[in-house]
Short mmCIF file of C-alpha atoms in Angstrom, two decimals:
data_model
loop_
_atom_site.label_atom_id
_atom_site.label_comp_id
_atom_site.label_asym_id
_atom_site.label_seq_id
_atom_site.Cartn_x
_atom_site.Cartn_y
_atom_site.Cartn_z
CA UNK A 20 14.47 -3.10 15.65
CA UNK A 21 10.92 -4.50 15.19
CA UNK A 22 8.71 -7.11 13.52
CA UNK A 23 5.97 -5.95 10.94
CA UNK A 24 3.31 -8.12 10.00
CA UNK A 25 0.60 -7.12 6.98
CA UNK A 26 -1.65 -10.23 6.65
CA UNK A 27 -3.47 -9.63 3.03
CA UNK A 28 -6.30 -11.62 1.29
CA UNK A 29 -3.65 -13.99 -0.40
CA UNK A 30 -0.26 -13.23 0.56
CA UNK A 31 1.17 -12.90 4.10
CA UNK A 32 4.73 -9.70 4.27
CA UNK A 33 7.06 -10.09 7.43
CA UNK A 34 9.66 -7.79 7.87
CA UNK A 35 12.11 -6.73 10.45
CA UNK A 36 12.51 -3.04 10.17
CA UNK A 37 15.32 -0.93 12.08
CA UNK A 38 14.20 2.77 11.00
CA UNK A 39 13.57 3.25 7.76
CA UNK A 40 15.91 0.36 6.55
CA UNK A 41 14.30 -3.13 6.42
CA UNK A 42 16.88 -5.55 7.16
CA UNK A 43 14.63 -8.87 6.05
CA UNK A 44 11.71 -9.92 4.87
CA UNK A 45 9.71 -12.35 3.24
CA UNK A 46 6.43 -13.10 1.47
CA UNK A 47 4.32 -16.29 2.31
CA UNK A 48 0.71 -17.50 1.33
CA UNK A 49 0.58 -18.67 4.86
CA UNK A 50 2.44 -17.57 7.73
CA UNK A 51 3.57 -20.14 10.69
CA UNK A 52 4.65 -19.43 13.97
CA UNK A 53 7.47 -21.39 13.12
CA UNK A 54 8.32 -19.03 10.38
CA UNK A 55 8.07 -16.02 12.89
CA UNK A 56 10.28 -18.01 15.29
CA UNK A 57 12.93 -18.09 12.60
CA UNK A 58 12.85 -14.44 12.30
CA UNK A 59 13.01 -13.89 16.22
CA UNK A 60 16.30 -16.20 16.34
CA UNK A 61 17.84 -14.16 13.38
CA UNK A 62 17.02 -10.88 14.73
CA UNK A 63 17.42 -11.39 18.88
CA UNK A 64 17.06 -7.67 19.06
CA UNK A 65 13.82 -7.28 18.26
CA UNK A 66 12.06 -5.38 20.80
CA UNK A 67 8.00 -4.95 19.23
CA UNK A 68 5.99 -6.29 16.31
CA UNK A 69 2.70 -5.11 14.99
CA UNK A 70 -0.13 -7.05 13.10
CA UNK A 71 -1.87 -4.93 10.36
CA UNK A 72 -4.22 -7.67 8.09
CA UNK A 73 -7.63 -7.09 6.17
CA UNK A 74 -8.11 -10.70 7.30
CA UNK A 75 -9.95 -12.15 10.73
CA UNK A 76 -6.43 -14.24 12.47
CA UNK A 77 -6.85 -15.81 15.74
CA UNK A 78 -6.11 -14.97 19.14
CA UNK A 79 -3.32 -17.77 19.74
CA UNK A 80 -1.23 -15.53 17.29
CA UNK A 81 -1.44 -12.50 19.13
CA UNK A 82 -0.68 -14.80 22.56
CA UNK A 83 1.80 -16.10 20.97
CA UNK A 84 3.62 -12.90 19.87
CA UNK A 85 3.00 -11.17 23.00
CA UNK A 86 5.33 -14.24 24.67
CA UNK A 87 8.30 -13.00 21.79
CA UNK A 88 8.06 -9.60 22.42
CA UNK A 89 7.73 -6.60 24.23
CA UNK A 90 5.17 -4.92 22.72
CA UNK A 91 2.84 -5.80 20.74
CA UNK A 92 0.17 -3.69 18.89
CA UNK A 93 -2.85 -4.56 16.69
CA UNK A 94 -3.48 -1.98 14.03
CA UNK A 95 -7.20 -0.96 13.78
CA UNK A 96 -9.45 2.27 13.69
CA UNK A 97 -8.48 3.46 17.07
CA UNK A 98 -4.96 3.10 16.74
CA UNK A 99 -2.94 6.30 17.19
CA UNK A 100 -1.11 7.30 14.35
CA UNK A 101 1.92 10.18 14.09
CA UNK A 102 -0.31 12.37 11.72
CA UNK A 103 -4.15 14.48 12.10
CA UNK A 104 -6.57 11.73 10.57
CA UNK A 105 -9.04 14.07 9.48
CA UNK A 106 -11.26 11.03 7.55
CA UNK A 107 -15.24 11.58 8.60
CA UNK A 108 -14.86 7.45 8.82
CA UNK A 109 -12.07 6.35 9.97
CA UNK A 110 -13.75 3.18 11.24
CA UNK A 111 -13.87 2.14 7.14
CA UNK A 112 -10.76 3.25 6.81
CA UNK A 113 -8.27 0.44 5.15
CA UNK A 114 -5.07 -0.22 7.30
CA UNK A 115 -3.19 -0.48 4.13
CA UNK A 116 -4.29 3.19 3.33
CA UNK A 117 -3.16 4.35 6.81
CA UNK A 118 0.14 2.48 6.62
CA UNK A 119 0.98 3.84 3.45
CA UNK A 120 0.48 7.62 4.14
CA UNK A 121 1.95 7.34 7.55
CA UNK A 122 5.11 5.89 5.55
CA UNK A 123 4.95 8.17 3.12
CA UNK A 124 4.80 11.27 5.92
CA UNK A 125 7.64 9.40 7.53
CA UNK A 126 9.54 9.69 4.03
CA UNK A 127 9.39 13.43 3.40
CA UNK A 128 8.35 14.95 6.38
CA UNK A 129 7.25 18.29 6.09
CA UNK A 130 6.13 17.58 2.65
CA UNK A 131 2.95 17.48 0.54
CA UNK A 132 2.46 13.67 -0.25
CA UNK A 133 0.63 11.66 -2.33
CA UNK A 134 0.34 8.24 -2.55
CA UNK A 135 -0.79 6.00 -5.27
CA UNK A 136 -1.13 2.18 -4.41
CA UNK A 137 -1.94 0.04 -7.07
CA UNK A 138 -3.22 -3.70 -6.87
CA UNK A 139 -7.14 -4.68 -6.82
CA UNK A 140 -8.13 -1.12 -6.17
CA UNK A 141 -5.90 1.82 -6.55
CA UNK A 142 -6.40 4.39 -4.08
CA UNK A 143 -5.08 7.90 -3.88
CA UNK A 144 -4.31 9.32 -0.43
CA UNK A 145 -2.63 12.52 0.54
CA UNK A 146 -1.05 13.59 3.59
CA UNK A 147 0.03 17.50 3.97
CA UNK A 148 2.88 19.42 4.75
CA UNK A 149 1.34 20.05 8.12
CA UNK A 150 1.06 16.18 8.76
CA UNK A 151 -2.52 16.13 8.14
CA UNK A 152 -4.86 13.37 6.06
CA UNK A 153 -8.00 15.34 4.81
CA UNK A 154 -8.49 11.74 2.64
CA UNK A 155 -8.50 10.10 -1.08
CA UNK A 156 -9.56 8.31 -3.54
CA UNK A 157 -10.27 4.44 -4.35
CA UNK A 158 -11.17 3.22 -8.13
CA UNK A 159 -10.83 -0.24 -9.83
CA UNK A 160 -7.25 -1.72 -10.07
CA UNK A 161 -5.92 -2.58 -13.39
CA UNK A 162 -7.02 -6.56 -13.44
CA UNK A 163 -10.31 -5.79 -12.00
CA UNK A 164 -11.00 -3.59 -14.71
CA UNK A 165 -10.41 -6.09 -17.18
CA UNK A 166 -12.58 -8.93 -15.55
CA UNK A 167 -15.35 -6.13 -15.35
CA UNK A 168 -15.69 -5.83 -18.81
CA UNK A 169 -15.38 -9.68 -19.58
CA UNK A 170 -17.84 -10.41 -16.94
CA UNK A 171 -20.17 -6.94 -17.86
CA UNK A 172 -20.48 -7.34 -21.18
CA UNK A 173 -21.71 -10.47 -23.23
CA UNK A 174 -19.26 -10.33 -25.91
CA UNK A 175 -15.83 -9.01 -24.55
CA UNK A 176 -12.97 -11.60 -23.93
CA UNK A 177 -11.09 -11.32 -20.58
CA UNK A 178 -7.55 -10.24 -21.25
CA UNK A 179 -4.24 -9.59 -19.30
CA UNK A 180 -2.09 -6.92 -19.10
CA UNK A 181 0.16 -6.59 -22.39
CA UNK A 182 4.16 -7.18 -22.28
CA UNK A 183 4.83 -3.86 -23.31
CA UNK A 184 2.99 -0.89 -24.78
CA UNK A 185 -0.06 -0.68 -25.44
CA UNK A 186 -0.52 1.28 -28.87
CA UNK A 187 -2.79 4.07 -28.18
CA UNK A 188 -5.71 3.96 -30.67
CA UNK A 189 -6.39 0.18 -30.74
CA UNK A 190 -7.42 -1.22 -34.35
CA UNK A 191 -8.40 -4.98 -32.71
CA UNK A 192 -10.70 -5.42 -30.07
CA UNK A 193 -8.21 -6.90 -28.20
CA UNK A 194 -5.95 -3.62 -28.58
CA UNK A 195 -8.69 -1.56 -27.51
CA UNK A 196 -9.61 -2.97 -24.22
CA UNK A 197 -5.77 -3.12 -23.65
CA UNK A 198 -5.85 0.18 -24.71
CA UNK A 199 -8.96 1.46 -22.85
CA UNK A 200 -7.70 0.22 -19.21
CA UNK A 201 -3.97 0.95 -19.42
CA UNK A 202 -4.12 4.39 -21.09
CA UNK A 203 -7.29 4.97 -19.03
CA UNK A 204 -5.90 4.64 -15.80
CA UNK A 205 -1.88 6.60 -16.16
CA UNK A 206 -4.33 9.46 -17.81
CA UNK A 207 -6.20 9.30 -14.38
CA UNK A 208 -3.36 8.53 -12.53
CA UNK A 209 -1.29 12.19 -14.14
CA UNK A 210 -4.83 14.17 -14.03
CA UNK A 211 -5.28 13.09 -10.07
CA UNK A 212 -1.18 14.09 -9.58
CA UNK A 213 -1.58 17.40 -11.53
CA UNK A 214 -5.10 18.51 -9.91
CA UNK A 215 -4.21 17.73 -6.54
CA UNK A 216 -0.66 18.98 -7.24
CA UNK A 217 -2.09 22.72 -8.42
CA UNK A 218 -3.63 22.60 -4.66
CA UNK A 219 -0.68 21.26 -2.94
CA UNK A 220 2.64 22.62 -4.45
CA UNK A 221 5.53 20.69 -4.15
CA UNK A 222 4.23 17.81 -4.16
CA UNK A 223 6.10 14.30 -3.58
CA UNK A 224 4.45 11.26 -4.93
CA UNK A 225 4.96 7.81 -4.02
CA UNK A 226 4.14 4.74 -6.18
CA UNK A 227 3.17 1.56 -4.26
CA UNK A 228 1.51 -1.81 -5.21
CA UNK A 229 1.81 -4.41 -6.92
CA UNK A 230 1.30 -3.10 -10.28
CA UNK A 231 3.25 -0.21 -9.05
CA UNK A 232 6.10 -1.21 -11.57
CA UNK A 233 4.14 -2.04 -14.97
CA UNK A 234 2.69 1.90 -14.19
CA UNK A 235 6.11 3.93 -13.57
CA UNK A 236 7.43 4.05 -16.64
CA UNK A 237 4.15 5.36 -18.44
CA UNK A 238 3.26 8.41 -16.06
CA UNK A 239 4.55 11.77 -17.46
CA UNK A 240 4.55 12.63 -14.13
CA UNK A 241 7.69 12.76 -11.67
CA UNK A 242 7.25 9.75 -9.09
CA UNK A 243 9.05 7.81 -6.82
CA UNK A 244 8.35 3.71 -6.45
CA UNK A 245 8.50 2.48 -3.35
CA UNK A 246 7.31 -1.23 -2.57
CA UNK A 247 8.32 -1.37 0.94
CA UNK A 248 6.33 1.86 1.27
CA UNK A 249 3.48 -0.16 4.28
CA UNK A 250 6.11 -1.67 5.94
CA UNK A 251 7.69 1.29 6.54
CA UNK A 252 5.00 3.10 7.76
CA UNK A 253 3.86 0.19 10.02
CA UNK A 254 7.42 0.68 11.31
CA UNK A 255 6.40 4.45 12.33
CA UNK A 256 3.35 3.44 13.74
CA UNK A 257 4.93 1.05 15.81
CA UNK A 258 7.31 3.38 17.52
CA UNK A 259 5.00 5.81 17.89
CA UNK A 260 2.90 3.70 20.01
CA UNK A 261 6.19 2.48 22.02
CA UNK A 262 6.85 5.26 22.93
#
């Protein structure tokens, strides 16, 4: 049983995670050792914890997790994972990314992956049969594209996502940019799955994010959704440095 951590720009995930299963976990916009205290005395059987975060976080949390537990690892560039990181920078090289394809290789094992995780960016990362990560993609994320072309343009207003749809030939100019992004990102989503498919047959794809959701339903594509898909692959990482 262990304690994952993934510290974000705005939002701080704890989990406990016993294989693939996650028993608890929460979402916080600040996390308090008094919060991760709470989780220790609910789960006494937690024997590591890792810290993955895109965000500078002070020493005294690292002391103070190395007095909880065991082991305790810090997830950056040098890091070993259970897969070939073929990446000519891995030094640039998001921890989210690398959590989410070593979850997904921990998922279908022995399987061409790819994973699409969509929030601010969406990247595209694949992992092989063979357990190796030649790399992906990264392009805007479905809000950012919309305050681009408020904040690009001198007459375009900045929308939101729309409740349902959208149509696909917009007849407003509200439609359109609704339109434009939506429709312009599940057509690059199912051209990205079907190129890199036609290379990698049999290919499993996993659908992460926080927009993963609002996208599912509108691929033609088959997909799974996972949201849990980081934590579980923080998991992996985890005992593979325990080891």
């Amino acid at each position: 049983m262990n304690l994952i951590l993934d510290l974000g720009n705005t939002r701080c995930k704890i989990a406990v995670v016993e294989g693939k299963t996650i028993l608890e976990s929460g979402n916080y916009a600040r996390l308090s050792p008094k919060e991760i205290a709470r989780f220790h005395e609910r789960h006494p059987g937690i024997e590591g914890v890792i810290v993955s975060s895109v965000v500078n976080y002070s020493r005294e949390l690292i002391d103070y997790l190395a007095t909880l537990f065991p082991t305790c690892i810090e997830l950056n560039a040098s890091t070993p994972i259970p897969l070939t990181n073929l990446y000519a920078t891995p030094e640039t090289l998001g921890y989210d990314r690398i959590a989410a394809v070593v979850g997904a290789h921990s998922l279908y094992p022995g399987m061409n992956a790819l994973v699409i995780d969509a929030g601010t960016a969406i990247t595209y990362d694949l992992i092989t049969a063979s357990g190796t990560y030649p790399g992906g993609n990264i392009s805007p994320g479905l809000d950012t594209r919309f305050r681009a072309l408020h904040k690009f343009t001198n007459r375009l207003p900045l929308l939101e996502r729309p409740a349902s749809g959208p149509v696909l030939v917009g007849s407003k100019t509200q439609e359109a940019i609704q339109a434009g992004v939506v429709h312009g990102i599940v057509f690059e989503m199912d051209g990205f799955i079907r190129s890199i498919g036609l290379e990698y047959p049999d290919l499993q794809v996993v659908l992460t994010g926080g927009d993963a959701k609002f996208f599912a339903g509108k691929l033609k594509s088959s997909i799974f959704v996972d949201p849990v898909l980081n934590l579980i692959g923080l998991n992996s990482i985890l005992v593979h440095n325990a080891k």
